[in-house]
Short mmCIF file of C-alpha atoms in Angstrom, two decimals:
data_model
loop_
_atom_site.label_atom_id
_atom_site.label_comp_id
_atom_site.label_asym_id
_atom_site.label_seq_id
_atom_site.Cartn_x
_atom_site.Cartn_y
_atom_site.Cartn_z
CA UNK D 1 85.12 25.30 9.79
CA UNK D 2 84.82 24.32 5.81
CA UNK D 3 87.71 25.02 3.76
CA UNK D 4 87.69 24.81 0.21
CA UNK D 5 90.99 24.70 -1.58
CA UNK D 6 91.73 25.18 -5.22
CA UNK D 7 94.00 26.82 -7.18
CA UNK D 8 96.03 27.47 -10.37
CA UNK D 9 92.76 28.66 -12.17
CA UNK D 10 95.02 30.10 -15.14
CA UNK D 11 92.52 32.60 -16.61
CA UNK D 12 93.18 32.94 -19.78
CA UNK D 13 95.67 30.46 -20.92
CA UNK D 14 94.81 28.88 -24.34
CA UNK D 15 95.25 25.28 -24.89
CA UNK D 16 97.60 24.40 -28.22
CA UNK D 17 95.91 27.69 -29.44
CA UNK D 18 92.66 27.14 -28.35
CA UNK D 19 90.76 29.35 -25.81
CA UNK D 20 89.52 27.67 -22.74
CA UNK D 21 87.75 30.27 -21.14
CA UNK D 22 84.47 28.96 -21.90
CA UNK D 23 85.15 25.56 -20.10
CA UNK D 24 86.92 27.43 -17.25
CA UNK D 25 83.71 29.26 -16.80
CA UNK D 26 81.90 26.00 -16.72
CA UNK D 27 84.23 24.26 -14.20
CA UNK D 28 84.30 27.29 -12.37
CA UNK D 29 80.46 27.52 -11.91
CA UNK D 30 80.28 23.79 -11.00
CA UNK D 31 82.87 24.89 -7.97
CA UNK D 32 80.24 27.60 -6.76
CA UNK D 33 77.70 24.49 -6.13
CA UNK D 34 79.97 22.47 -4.58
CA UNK D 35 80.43 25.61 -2.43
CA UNK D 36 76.86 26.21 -1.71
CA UNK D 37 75.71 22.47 -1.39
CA UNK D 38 78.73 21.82 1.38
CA UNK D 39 78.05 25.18 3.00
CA UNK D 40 81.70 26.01 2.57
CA UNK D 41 83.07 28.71 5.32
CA UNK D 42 86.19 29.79 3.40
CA UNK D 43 87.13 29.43 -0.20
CA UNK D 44 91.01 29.81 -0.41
CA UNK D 45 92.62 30.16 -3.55
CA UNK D 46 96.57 29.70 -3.86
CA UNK D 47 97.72 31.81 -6.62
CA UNK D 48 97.89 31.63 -10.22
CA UNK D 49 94.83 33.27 -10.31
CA UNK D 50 95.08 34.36 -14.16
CA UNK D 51 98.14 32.80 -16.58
CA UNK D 52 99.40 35.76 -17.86
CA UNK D 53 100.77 39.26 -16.17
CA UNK D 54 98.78 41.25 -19.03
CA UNK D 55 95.38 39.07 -18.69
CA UNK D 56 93.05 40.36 -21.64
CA UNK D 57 89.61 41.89 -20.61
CA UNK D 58 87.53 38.41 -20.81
CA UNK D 59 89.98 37.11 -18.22
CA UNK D 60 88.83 39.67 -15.58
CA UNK D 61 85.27 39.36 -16.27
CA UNK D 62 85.37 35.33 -15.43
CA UNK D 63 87.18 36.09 -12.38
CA UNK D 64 84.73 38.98 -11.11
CA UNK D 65 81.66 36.65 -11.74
CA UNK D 66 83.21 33.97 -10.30
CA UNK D 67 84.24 36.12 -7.08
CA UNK D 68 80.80 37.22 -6.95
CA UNK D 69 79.16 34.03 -7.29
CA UNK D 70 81.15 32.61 -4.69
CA UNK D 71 80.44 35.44 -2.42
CA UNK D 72 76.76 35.19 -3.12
CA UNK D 73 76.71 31.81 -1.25
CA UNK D 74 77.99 33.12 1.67
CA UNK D 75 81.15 31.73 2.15
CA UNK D 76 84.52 34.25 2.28
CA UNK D 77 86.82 34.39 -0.14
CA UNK D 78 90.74 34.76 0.25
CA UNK D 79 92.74 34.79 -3.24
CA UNK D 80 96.77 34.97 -3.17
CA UNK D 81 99.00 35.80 -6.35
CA UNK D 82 101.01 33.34 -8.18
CA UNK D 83 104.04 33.12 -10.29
CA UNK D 84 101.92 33.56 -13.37
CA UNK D 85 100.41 36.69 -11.58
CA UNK D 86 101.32 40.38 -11.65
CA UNK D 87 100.55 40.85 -8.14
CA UNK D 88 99.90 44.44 -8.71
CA UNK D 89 97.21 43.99 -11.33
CA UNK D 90 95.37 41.14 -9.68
CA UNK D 91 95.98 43.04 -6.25
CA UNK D 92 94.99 47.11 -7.78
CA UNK D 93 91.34 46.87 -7.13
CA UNK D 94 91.46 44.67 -3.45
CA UNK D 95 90.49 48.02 -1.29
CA UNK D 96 87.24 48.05 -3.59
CA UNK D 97 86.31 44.64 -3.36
CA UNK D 98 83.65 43.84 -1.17
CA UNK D 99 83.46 42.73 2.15
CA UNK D 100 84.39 38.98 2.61
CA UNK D 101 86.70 38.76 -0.77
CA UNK D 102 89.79 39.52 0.15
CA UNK D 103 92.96 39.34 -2.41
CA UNK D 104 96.47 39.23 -0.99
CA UNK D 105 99.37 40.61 -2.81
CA UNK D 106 101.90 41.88 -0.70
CA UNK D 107 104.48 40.63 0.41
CA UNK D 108 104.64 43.16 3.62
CA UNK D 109 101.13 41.70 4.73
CA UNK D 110 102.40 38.15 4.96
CA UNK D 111 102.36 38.56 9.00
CA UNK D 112 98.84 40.13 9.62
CA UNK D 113 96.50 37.42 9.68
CA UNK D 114 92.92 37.48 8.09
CA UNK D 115 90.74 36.07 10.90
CA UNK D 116 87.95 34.47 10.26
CA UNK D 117 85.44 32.73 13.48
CA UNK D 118 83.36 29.80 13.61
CA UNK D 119 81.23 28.34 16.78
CA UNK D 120 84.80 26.91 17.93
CA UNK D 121 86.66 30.52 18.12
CA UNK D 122 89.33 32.36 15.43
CA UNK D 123 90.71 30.93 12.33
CA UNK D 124 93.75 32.89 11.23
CA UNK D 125 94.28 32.58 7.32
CA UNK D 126 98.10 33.56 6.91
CA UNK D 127 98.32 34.41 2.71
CA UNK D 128 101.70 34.12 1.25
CA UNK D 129 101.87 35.42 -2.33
CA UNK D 130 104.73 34.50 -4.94
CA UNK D 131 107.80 35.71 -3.50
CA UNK D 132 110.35 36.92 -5.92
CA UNK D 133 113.69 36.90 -3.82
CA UNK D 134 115.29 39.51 -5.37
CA UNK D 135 112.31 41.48 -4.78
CA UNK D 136 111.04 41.11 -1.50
CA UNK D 137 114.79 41.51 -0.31
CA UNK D 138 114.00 45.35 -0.14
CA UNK D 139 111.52 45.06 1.91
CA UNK D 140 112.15 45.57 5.98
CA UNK D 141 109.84 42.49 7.21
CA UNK D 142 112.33 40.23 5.21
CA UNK D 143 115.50 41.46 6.79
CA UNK D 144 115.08 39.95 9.80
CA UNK D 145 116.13 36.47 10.67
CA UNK D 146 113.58 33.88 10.34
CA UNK D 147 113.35 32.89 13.76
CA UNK D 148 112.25 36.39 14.32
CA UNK D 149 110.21 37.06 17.25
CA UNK D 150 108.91 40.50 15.47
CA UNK D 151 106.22 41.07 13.47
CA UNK D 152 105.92 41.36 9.92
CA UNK D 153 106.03 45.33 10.55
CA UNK D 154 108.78 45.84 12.50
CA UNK D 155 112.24 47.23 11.15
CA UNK D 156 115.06 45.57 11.04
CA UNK D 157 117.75 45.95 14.23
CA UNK D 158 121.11 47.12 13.14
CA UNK D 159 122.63 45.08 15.67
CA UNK D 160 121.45 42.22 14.77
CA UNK D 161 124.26 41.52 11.96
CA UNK D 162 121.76 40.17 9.21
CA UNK D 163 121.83 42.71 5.92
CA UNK D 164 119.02 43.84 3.76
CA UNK D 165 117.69 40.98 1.90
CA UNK D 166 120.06 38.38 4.31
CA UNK D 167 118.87 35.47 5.59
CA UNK D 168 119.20 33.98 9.27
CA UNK D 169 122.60 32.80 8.49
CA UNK D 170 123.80 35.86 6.58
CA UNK D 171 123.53 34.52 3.07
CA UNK D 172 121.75 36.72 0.40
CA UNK D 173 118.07 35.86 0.23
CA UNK D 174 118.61 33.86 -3.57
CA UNK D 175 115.65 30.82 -3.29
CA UNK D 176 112.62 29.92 -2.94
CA UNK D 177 113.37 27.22 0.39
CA UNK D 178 115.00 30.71 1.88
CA UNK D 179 112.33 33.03 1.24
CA UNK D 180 109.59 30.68 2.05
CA UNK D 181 111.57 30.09 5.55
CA UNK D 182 111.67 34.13 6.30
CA UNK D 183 108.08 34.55 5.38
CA UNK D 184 106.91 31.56 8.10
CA UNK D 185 109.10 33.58 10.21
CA UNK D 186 107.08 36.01 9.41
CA UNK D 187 103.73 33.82 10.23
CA UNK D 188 105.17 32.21 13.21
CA UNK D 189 105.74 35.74 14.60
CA UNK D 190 101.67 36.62 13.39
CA UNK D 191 100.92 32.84 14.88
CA UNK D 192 102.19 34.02 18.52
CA UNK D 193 100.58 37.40 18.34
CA UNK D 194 97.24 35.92 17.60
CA UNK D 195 96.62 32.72 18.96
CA UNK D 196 94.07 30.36 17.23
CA UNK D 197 93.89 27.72 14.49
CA UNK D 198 96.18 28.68 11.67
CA UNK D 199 95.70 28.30 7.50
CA UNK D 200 98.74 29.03 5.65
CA UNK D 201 98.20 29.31 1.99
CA UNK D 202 101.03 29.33 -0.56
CA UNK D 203 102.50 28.89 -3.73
CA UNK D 204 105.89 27.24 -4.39
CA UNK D 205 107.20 24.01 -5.50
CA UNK D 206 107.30 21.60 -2.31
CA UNK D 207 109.97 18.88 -2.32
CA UNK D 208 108.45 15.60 -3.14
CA UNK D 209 105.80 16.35 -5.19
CA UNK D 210 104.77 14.42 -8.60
CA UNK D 211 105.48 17.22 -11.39
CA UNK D 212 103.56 17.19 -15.02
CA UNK D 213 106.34 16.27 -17.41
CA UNK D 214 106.77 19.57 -19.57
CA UNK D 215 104.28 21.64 -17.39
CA UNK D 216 105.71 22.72 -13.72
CA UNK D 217 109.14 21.48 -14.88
CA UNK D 218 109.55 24.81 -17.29
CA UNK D 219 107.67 27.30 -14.48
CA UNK D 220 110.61 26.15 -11.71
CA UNK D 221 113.33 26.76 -14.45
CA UNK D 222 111.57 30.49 -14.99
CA UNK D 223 112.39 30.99 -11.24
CA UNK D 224 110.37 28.30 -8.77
CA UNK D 225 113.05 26.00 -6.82
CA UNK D 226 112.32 23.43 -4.23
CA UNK D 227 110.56 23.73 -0.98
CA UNK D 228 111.36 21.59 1.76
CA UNK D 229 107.87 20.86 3.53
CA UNK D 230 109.30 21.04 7.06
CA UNK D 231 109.08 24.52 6.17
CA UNK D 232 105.41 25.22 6.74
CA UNK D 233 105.96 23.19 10.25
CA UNK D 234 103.60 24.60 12.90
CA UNK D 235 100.20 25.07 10.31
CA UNK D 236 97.04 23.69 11.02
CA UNK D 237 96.16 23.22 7.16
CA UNK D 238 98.50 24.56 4.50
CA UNK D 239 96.77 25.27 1.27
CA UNK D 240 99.45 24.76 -1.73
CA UNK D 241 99.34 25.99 -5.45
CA UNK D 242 101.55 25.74 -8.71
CA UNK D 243 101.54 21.85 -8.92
CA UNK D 244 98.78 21.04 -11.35
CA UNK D 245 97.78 17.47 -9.92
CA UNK D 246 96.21 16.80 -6.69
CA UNK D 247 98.44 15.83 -4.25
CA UNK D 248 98.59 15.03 -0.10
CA UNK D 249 102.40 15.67 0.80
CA UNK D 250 100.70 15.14 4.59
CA UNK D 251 97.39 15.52 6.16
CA UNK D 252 97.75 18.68 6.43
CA UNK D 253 100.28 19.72 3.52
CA UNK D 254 97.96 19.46 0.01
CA UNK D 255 98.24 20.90 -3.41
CA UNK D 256 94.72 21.06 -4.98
CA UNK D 257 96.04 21.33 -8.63
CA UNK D 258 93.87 23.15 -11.49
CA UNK D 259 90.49 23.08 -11.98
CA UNK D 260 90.80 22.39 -16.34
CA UNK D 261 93.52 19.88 -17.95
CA UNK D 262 95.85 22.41 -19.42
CA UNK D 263 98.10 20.11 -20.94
CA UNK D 264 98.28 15.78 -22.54
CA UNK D 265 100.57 15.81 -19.26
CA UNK D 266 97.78 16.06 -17.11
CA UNK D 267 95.09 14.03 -18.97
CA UNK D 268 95.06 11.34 -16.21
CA UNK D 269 95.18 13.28 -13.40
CA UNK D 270 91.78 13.76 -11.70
CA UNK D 271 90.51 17.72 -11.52
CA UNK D 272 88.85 19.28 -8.55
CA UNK D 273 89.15 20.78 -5.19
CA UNK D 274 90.03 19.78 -1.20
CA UNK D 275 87.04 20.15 1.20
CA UNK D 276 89.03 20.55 4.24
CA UNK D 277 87.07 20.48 7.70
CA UNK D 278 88.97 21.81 10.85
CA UNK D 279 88.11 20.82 13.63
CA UNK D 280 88.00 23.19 16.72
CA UNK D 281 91.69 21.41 18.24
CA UNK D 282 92.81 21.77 14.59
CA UNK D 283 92.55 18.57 13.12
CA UNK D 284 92.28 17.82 9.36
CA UNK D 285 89.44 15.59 7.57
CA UNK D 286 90.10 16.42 3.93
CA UNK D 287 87.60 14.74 0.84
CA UNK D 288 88.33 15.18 -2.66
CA UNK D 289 85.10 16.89 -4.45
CA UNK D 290 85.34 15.97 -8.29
CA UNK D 291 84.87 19.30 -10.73
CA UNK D 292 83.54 18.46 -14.55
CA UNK D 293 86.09 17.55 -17.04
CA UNK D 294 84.26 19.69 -20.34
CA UNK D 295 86.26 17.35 -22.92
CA UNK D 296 88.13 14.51 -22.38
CA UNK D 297 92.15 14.46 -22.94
CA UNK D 298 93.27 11.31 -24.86
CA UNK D 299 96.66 10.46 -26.18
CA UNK D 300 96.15 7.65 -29.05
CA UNK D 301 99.54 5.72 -30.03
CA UNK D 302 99.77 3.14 -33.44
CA UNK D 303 99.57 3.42 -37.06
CA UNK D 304 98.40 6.04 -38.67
CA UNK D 305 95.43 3.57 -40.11
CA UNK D 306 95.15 2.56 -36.47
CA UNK D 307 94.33 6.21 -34.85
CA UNK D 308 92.18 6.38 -37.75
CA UNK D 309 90.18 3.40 -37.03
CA UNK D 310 86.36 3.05 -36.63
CA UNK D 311 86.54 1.86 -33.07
CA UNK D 312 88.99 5.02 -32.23
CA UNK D 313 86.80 7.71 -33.97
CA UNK D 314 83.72 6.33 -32.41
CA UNK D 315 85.27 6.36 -28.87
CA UNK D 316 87.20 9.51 -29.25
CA UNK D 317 85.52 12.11 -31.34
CA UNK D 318 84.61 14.51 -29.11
CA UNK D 319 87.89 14.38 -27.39
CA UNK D 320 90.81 16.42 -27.54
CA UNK D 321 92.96 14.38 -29.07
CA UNK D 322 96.87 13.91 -29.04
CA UNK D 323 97.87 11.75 -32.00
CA UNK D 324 101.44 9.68 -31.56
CA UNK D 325 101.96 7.95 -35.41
CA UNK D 326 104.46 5.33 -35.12
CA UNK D 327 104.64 4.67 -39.39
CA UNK D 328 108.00 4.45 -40.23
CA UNK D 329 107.47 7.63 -42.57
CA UNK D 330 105.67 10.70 -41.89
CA UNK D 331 102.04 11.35 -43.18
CA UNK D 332 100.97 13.89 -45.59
CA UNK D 333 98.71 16.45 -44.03
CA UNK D 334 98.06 14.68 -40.74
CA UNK D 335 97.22 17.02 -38.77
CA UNK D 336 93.67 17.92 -41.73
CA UNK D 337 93.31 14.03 -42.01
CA UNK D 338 93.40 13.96 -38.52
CA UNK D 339 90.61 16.81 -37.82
CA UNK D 340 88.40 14.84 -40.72
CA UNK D 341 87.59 12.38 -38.03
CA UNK D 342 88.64 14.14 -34.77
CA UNK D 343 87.48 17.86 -34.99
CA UNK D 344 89.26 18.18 -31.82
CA UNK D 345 92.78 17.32 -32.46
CA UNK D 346 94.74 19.84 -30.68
CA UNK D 347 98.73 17.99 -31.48
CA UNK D 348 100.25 15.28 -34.22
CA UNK D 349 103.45 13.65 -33.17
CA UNK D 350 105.25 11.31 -35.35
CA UNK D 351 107.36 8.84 -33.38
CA UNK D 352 108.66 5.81 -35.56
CA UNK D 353 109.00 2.87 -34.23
CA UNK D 354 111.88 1.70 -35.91
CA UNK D 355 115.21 3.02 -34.30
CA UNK D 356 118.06 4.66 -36.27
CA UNK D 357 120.37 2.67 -37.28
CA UNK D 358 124.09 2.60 -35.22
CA UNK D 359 126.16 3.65 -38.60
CA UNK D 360 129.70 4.10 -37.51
CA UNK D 361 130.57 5.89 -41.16
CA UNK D 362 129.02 9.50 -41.53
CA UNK D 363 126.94 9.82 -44.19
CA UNK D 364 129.37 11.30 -46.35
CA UNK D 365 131.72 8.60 -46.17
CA UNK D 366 128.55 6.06 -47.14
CA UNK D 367 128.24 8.06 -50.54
CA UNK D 368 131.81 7.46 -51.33
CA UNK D 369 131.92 3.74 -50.79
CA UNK D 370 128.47 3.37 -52.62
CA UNK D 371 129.10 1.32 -55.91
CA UNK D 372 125.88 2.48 -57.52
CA UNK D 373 123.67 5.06 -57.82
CA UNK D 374 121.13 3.04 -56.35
CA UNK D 375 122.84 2.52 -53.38
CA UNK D 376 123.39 6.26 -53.01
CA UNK D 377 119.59 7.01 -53.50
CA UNK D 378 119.57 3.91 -50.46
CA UNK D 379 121.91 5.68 -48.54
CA UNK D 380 119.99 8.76 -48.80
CA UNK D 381 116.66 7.77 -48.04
CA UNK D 382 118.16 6.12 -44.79
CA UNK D 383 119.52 9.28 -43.63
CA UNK D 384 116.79 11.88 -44.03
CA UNK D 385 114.22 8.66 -43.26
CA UNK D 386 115.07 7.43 -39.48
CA UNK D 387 117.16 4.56 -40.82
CA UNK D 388 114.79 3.07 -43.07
CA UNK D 389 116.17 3.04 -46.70
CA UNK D 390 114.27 1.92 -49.91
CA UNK D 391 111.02 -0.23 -49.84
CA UNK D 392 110.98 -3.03 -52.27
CA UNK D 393 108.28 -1.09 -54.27
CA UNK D 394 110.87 2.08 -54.10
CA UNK D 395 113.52 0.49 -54.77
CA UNK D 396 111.43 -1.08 -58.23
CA UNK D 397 110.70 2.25 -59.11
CA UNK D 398 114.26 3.65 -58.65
CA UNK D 399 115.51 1.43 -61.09
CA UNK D 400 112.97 2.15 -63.89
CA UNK D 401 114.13 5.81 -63.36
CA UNK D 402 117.61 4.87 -63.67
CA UNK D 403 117.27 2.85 -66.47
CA UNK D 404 114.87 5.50 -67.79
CA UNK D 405 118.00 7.81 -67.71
CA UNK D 406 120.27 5.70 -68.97
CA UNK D 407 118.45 4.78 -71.81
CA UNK D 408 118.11 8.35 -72.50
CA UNK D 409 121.46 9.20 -72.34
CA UNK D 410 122.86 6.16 -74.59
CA UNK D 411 119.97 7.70 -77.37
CA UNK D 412 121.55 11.29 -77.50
#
């Protein structure tokens, strides 16, 4: 069987203010030929679907085309929520959808399989959306143990000591690594009930991985916590989302990151999808498929003269561009001098190169030991200027205005 795994699509998100839908759309319809010319079985897609709760209109549109497009090649199509999700909005219409798209959202479905068959016999897709722990506590197929030999239906036994929302051990059901472990229970239990290959598809943040600096680092502090792999033990293939970079954490254990760069973070990371075949014992042979890239990411570091350079504008026009300014002082109007020559500059950073000076006296105390008013205008410009005081040409001019003045005051 062909398994296609992406994720993290992020419908809607806007990069520093600027819509990508239109490039999503692009990327998006590249993935539906890669589907069609690699007669993909099974497209799985492991949450993050759109990047808001409250997607606007537009957002849905891309993903119903999309849906049907992929659909319309013949392969099936099995979507779980993310974190950025509101699993009951991507998850309202899944009853109407047609036959072979199916959208998981529940947490209470986590044990019933979705079984797909190829020449070699039943491929059960086990779809795990975001689990909230203080939410999915309520519900009875995750107050049961983890080890549980029940199914994700069953209620849970009053003898067996473990309280609502409890995990094996009797501790509260507070993280990710917990949860996650209850809802393999959960497929473990679905695993023994229906024998076959298995497909586990997920979205958490897996122990080990490579994070984008700025990116995932902020989603785990909004709630996502480490996931030890050993976790998803027992899986054929497990299908992994949130992580925005490609990455193998086994053979069988691989985030497929997002389709469009959504941050400078991610510039150098390569974007696509895994085309995972399983074999009829359940082996993996996974190849990376390359999507587009609609506009290059660049980060460009120097002078202010140097970012503006011939060689740089002629290489980098068309790019969105991150401009780092080292200048010891900051430009006027950089970011409009910038977009002269780069219409595409999405972000100006200044970031001297010159240190601050160790000064062991506060600032205050340098005013009161200055001698001269020129050394208090010094002072000054070192403190509001990253260390660096007067220029020669500065401090030329500072002394015609002082003398200005104190010609001017020996005259009244």
């Amino acid at each position: 069987m062909k398994i296609l795994h992406t994720s993290d699509w992020h419908i809607g998100r806007t990069f520093h203010g600027h819509s990508t839908l239109e490039a999503l759309a692009e990327v998006l319809a590249a993935l539906v030929v890669q589907v069609r010319e690699n007669d993909v079985d099974v497209v799985v897609v492991a949450g993050d679907v759109f990047d808001s709760a409250t997607p606007a209109a537009p957002a849905y549109t891309l993903l119903t085309d999309t849906l049907v497009a992929l659909h319309a090649t013949g392969a099936r199509v099995i979507v779980t929520s993310g974190n950025h999700d509101s699993a009951a909005r991507l998850g309202f219409q899944a009853r109407l959808l047609r036959d072979g798209i199916h959208v998981v959202t529940d947490p209470r479905t986590i044990g019933e399989p979705i079984t797909i068959d190829d020449a070699d016999g039943p491929v059960r897709f086990f779809g795990i959306p975001y689990l909230e722990p203080a939410i999915v506590r309520q519900y009875a197929a995750f107050q049961k143990p983890a080890d549980a030999g029940a199914g994700a239906g069953a209620d849970a036994d009053a003898d067996e000591g473990v309280s609502a929302g409890d995990d094996a051990d009797g501790r509260p059901l507070r993280t990710q690594a917990q949860t996650l472990a209850r809802a393999m229970g959960l497929v473990r239990a679905g695993m023994a009930e229906n024998p076959g290959r298995s497909v586990v598809i997920a979205h958490c943040f897996a122990a080990g991985v490579d994070a984008t600096a700025g990116l995932e680092r902020e989603i785990r502090q909004g709630g996502i916590d480490m996931v030890p792999v050993s976790v998803f033990d027992d899986a054929d293939y497990v299908a992994l989302g949130h992580i925005h970079g490609r990455q193998a954490l086994s053979e069988r254990v691989r985030y497929a990151g997002a389709p469009l760069h959504y941050s400078f973070g991610e510039q150098h990371k390569p974007r696509g999808s895994w085309l995972v075949d399983l074999s009829a014992d359940g082996a993996v042979d996974a190849q990376w498929l390359e999507l587009p890239v609609p506009r290059r990411l660049v980060t460009l570091t120097g002078s202010f003269d140097e970012i503006l350079s011939a060689e740089n504008v002629a290489a980098h026009a068309d790019d969105w561009v991150c401009a780092v300014y080292t200048d010891d002082l900051p430009q006027t109007e950089p970011m409009r001098r910038l977009r002269e020559k780069y219409p595409f500059c999405a972000l100006v950073q200044h970031e001297p190169l010159r240190s601050a000076s160790v000064e062991e006296r506060s600032y205050s105390e340098r005013l009161r030991t200055a001698a001269t008013d020129e050394e208090r205008i010094d002072a000054f410009l070192a403190h509001v200027r990253n260390g660096a005081g007067a220029t020669p040409r500065e401090q030329e001019l500072i002394r015609e205005v002082l003398d200005d003045r104190t010609l001017a005051e020996a005259l009244v």
